[in-house]
Short mmCIF file of C-alpha atoms in Angstrom, two decimals:
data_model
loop_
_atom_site.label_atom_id
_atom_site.label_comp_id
_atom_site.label_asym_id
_atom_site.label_seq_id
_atom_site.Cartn_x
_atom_site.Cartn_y
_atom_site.Cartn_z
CA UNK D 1 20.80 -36.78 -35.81
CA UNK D 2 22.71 -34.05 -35.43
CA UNK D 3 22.04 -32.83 -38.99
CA UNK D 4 18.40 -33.16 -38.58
CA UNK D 5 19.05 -30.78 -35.11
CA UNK D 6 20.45 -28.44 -36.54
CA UNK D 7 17.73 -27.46 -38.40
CA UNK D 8 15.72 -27.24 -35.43
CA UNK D 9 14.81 -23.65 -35.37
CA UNK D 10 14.35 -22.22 -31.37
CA UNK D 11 13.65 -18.91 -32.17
CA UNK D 12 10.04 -19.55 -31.59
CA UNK D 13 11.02 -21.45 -28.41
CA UNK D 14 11.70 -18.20 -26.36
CA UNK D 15 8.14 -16.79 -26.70
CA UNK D 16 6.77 -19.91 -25.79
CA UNK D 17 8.54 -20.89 -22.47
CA UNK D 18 7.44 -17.10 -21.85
CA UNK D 19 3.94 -17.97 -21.89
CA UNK D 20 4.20 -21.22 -20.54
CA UNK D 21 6.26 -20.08 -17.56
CA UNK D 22 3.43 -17.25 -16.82
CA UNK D 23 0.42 -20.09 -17.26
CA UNK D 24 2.66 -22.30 -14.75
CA UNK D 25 2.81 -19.09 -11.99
CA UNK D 26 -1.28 -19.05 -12.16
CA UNK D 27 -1.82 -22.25 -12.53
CA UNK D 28 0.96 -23.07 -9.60
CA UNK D 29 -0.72 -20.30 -7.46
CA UNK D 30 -4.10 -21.92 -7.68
CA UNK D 31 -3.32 -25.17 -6.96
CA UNK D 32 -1.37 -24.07 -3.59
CA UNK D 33 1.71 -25.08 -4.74
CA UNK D 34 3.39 -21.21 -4.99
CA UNK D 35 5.00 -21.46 -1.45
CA UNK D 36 7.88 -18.91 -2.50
CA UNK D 37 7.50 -16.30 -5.22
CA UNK D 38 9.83 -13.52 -6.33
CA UNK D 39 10.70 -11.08 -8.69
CA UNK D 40 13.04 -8.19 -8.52
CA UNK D 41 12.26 -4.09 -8.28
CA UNK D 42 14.81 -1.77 -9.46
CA UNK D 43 15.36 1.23 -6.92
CA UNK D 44 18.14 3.68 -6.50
CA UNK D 45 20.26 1.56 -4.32
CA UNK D 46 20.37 -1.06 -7.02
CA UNK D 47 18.05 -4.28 -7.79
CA UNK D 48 16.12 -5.33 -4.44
CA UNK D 49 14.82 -8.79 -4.79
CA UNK D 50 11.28 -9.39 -3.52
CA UNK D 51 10.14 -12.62 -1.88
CA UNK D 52 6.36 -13.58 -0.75
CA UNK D 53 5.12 -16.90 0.63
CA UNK D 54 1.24 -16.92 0.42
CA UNK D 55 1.28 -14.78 3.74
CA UNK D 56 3.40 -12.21 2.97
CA UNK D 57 6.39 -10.62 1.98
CA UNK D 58 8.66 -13.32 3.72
CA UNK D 59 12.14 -11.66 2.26
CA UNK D 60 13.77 -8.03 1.02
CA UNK D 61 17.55 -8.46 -0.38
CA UNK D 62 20.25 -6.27 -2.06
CA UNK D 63 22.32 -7.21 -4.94
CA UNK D 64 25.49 -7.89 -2.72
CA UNK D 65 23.86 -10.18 -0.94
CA UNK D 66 23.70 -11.87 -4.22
CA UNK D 67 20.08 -13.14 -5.58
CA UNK D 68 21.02 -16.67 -6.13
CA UNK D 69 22.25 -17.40 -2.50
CA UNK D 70 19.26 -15.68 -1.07
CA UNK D 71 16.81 -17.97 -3.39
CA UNK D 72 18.67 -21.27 -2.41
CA UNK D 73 18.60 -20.01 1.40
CA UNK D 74 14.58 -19.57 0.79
CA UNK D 75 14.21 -22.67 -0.68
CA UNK D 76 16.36 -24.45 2.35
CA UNK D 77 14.30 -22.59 5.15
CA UNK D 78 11.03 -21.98 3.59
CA UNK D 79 10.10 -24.84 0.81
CA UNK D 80 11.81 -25.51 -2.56
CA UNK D 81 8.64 -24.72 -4.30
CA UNK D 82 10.52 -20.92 -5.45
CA UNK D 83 9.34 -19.56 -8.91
CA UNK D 84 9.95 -16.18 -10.53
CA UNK D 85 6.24 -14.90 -10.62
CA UNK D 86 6.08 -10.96 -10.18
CA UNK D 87 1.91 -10.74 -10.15
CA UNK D 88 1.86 -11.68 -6.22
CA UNK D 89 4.74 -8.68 -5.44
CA UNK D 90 3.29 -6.10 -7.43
CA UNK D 91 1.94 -4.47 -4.47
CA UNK D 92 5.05 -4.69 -2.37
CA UNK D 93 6.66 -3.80 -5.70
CA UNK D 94 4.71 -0.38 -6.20
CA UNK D 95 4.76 0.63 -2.33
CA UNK D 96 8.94 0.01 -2.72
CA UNK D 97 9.10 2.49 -5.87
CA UNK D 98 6.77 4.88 -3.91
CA UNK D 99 9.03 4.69 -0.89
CA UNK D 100 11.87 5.78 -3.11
CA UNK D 101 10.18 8.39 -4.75
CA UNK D 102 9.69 10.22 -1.80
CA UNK D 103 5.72 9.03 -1.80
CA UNK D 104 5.63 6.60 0.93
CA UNK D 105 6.24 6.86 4.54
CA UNK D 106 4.97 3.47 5.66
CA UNK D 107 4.95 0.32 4.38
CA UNK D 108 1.48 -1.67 4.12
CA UNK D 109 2.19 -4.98 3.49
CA UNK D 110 1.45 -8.19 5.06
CA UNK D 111 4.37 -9.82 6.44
CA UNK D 112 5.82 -13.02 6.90
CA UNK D 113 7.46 -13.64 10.19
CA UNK D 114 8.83 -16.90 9.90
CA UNK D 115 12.27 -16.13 9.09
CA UNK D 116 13.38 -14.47 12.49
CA UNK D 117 12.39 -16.01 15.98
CA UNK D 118 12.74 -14.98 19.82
CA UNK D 119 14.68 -12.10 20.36
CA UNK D 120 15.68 -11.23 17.12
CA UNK D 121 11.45 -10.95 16.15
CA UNK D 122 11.06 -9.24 18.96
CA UNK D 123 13.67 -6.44 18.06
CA UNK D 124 12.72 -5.99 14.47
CA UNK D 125 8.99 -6.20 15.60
CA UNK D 126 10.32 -3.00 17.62
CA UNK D 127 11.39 -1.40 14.55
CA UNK D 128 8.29 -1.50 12.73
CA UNK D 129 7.36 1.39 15.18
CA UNK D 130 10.05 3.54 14.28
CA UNK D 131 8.89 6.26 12.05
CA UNK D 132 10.18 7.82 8.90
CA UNK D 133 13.26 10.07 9.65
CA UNK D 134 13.53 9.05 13.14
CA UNK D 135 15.94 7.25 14.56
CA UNK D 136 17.11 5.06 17.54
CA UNK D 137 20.10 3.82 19.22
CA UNK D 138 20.82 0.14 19.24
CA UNK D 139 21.02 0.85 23.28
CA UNK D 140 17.74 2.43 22.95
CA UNK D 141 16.49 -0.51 21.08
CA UNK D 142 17.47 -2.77 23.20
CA UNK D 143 15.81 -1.78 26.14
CA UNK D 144 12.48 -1.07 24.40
CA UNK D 145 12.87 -4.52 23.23
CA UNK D 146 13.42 -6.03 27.36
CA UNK D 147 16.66 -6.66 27.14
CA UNK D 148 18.55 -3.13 27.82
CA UNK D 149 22.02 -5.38 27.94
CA UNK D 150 21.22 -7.22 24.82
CA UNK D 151 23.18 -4.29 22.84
CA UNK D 152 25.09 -6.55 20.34
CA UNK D 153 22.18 -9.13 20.04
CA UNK D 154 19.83 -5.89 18.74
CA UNK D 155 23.23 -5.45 16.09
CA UNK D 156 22.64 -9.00 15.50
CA UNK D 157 19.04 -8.87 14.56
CA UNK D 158 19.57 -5.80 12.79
CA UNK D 159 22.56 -7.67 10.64
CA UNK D 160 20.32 -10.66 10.17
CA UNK D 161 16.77 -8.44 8.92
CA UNK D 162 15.21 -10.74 6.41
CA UNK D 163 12.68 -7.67 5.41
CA UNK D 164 15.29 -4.49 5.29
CA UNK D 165 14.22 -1.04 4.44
CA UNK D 166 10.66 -2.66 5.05
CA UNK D 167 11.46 -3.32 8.54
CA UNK D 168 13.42 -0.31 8.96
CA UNK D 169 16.82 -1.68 10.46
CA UNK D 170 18.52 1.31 8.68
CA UNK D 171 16.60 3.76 11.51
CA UNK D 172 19.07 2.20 14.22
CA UNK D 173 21.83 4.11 14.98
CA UNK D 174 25.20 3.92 17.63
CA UNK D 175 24.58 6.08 20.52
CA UNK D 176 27.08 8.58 19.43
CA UNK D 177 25.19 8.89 16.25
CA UNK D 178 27.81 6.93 13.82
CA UNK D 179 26.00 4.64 11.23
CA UNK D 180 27.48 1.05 13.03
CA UNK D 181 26.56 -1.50 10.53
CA UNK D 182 24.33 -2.56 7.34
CA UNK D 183 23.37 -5.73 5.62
CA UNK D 184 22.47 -3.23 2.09
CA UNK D 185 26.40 -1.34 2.58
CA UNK D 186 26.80 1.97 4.57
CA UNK D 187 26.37 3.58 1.54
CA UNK D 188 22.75 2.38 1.45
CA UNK D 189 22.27 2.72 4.41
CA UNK D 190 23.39 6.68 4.38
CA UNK D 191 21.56 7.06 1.27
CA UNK D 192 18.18 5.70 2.91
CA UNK D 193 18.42 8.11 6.03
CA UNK D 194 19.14 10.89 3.87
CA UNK D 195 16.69 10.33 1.80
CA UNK D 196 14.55 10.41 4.75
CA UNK D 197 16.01 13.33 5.96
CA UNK D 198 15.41 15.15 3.39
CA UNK D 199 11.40 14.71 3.08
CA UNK N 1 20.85 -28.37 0.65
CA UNK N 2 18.00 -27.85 -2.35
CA UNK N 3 17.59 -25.89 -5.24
CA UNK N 4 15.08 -23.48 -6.07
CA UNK N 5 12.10 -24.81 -8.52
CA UNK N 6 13.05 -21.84 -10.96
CA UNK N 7 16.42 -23.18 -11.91
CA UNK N 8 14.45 -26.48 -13.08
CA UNK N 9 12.19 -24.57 -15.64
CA UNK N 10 15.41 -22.50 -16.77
CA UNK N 11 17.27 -25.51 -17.18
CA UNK N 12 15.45 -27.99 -18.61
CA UNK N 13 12.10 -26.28 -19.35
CA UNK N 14 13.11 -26.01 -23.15
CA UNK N 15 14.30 -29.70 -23.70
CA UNK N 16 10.89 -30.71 -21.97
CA UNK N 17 9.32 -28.69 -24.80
CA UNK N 18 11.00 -30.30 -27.48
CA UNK N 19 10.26 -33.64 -25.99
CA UNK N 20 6.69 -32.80 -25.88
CA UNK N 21 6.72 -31.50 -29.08
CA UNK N 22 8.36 -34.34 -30.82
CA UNK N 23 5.97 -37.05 -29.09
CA UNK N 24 2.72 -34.80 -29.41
CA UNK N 25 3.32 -32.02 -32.15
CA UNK N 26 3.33 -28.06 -31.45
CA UNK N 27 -0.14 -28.08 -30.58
CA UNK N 28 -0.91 -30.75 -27.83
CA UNK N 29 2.47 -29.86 -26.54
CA UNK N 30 2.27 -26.76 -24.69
CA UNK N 31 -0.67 -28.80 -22.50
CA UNK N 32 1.76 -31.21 -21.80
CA UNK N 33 4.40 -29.12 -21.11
CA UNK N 34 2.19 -27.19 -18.41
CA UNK N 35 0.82 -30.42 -16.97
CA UNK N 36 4.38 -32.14 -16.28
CA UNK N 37 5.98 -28.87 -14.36
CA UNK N 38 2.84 -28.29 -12.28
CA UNK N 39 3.40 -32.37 -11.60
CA UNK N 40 7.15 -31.85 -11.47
CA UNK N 41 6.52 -28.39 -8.72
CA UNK N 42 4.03 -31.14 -6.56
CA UNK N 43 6.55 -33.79 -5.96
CA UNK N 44 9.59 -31.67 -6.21
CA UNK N 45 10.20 -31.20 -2.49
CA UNK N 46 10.37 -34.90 -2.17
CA UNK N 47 12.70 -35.78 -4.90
CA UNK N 48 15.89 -37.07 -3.83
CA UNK N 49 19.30 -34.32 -4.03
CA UNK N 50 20.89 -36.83 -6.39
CA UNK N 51 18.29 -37.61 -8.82
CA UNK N 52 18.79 -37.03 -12.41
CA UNK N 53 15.91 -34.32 -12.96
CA UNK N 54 15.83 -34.67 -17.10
CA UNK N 55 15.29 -38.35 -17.11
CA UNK N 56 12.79 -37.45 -13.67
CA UNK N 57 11.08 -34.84 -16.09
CA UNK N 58 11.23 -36.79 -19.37
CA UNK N 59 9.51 -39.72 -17.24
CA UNK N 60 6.68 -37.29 -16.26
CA UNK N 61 6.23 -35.92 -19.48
CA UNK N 62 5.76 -39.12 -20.95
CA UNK N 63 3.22 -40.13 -18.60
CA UNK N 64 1.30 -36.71 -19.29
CA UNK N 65 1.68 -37.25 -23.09
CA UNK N 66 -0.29 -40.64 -22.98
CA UNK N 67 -3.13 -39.23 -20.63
CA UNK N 68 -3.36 -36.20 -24.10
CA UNK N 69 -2.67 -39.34 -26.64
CA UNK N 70 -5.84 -41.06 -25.12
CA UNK N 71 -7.79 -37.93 -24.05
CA UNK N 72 -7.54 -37.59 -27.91
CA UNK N 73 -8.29 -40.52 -28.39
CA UNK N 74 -11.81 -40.13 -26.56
CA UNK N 75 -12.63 -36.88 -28.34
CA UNK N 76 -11.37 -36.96 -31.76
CA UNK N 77 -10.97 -33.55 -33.05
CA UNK N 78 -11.88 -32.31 -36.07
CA UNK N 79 -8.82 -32.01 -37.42
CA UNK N 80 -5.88 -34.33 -35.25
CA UNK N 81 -2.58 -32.68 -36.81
CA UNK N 82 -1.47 -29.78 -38.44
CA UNK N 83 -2.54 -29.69 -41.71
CA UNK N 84 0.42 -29.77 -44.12
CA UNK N 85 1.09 -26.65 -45.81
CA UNK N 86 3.36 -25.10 -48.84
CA UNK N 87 6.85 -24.36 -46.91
CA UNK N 88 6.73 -20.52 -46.59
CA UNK N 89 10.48 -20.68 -47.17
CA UNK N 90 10.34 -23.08 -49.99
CA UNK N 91 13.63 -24.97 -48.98
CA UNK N 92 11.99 -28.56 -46.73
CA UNK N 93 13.62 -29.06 -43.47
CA UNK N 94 14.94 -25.19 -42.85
CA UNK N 95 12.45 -24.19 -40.29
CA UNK N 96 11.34 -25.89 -36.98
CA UNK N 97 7.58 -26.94 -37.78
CA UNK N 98 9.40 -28.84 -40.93
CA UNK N 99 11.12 -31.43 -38.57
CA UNK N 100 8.24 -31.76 -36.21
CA UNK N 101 6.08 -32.37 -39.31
CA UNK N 102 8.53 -35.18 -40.57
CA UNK N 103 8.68 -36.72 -36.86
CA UNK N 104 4.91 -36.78 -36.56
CA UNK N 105 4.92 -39.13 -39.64
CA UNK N 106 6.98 -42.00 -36.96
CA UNK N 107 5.41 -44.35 -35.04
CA UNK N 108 4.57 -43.63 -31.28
CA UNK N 109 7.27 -45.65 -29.77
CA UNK N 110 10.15 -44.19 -32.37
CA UNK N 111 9.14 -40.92 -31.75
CA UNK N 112 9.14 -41.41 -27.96
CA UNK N 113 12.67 -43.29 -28.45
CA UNK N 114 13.66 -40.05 -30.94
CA UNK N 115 12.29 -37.64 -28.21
CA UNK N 116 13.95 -38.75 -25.15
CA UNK N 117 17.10 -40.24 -26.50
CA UNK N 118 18.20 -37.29 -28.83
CA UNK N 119 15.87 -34.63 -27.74
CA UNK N 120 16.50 -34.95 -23.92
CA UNK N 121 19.72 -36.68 -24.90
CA UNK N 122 18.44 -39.25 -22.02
CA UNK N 123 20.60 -43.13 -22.51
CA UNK N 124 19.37 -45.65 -24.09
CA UNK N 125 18.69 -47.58 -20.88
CA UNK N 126 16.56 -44.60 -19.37
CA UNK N 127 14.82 -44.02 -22.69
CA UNK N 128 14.08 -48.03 -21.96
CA UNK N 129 13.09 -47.94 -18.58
CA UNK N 130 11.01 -44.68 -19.42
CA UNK N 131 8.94 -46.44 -21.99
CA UNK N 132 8.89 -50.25 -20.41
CA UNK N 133 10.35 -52.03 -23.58
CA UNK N 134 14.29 -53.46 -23.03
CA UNK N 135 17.33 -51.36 -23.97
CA UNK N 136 18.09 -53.19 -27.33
CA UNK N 137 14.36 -52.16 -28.20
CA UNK N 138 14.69 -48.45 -27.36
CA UNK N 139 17.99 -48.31 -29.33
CA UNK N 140 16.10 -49.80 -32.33
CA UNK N 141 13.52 -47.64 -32.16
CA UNK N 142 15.77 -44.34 -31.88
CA UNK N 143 18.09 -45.67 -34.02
CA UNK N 144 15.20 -46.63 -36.93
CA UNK N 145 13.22 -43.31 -36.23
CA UNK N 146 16.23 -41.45 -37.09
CA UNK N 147 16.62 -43.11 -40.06
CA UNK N 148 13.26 -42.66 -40.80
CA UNK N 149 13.60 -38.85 -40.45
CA UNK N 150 16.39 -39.01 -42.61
CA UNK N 151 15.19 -40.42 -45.56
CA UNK N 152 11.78 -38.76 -45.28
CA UNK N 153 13.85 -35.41 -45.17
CA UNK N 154 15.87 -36.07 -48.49
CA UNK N 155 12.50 -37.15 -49.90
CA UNK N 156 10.78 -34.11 -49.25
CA UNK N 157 13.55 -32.12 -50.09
CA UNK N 158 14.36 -34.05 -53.40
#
């Protein structure tokens, strides 16, 4: 058989699992059974992969936290139902380019919650409110949150964001002004606050 | 711990093709194709972490390729295969549509035996259980198709 394989040609085969993976995505969106798609947005901090459940955008991650680990964490906590299908980002994907060209100073996107509970929703509910270029401490955080000793649990929900630069972790600062930490890299992080900075 | 549905299209969604291909031709196939991974997405989050997802696949495309076999069946096209045409390259057997031309001259259950045994490269005993006929049956048939293909090939070539 082998012989008769070999002169199986597959060149033809690429454009067709093209088009049959995009009539799957429609066809898998209207029959309710797109509970996780994704597609990835370059952006000057490297490839951010975006994740939507049919409520919202559910997940933001950054290359380090690598793309494949963050899919089979999705599929774990949200359903294994993931496909690549960029048509239900586009929005989120265009309001992300905007925000790093300088256009965009809030996001507009609906959201889905379901990744962070108690405490941890309540702090990065908190930092929704936090405007472009401002900042806060994680102290100040904290206490807007009702739980002015909860200091390293705000560091905690700000380590744990699923929806970074979205939910704007990167606006919370130590209370001597250093960066403290970032799920994207201090680099990113830096870069983002400059960036707003310099608007 | 389970696997995003993406990695099952990337991994096997090119074998499924050639499956549905070889038991349907390149023109009923892409339906088929489309029919057994919306299936395949329904049930996923119940299949078991251990399964073996091409002979799971291969199972539902068969089923799907009998519901377009008999949907054909009902409504009788025009024109029910792909006309045979001069071989733009002149040389039999060199491009794709030349092989699923020669399999489309098997019978059904050789070309289902040819599909999932060396296509999906599914054993024997699957290929049986796929199909309901016994192992020594599906090993006939895959064995015979190929022969078939074979002989048809130096035939057409000759």
């Amino acid at each position: 058989m082998t012989d008769l394989l070999t002169s199986l040609d597959q060149s033809g085969e690429a454009d067709a699992l093209t088009r049959l993976h995009e009539r799957l995505e429609t066809d898998a969106a209207s029959a309710g059974l797109l509970d996780v798609a994704y597609r990835t947005v370059d952006t000057p901090v490297g490839a951010l992969l975006l994740a939507a459940t049919e409520e919202g955008l559910v997940r933001l991650a950054f290359e380090r936290e690598d793309f494949d680990t963050v899919l089979e964490a999705l599929a774990d906590a949200v359903s294994p139902r993931v496909l690549a299908s960029p048509s239900r980002l586009d929005d989120a994907a265009r309001q992300v380019e905007e925000y790093f060209a300088g256009e965009r100073c809030r996001f507009e996107l609906p959201l889905d919650w379901r990744l962070s509970r108690g405490f941890r929703r309540t702090v990065l509910e908190h930092l929704v409110g936090i405007g472009y270029g401002a900042t806060e401490s994680y102290t100040q955080v904290a206490a807007a949150a009702g739980s002015p000793r909860a200091v390293r649990a705000v560091g905690t929900a700000c380590a744990t964001n699923p929806l970074p630069i979205v939910v704007p972790c990167h606006r919370v600062l130590r209370s001597d002004g250093s960066l403290g930490g970032y799920l994207g890299g201090l680099d990113t992080k830096r870069a983002l606050l400059g960036m707003e900075a310099a608007a | 711990m389970s696997h995003p549905f993406e990695r099952v299209v990337q991994e096997h969604g090119a074998t499924v093709l050639r499956v549905c291909r070889a038991v349907l031709g390149v023109q009923d196939a892409d339906d088929a194709w489309s029919e057994t991974f919306l299936a395949a997405l329904r049930a996923y989050p119940s299949l078991p972490a251990d399964a073996d997802v091409a002979a799971w696949l291969v199972t539902i495309a068969h089923r799907k390729a009998i519901d377009v076999l008999r949907a054909r069946a009902r409504d009788p096209l025009p024109v029910a295969a792909v006309p045979e045409t001069e071989s733009s390259t002149g040389v039999p057997g060199a491009d794709d549509s030349e092989l699923w031309a020669l399999v489309a001259t098997l019978p059904p259950k050789q070309r289902q035996a040819v599909a999932y045994h060396f296509f999906a490269g599914l054993p024997h005993v699957e290929v049986a259980s796929i199909m309901g006929v016994s192992a020594d049956a599906a090993r006939r048939a895959s064995s015979d198709g190929v022969a078939a293909l074979r002989t048809l090939r130096k035939k057409w070539s000759d």
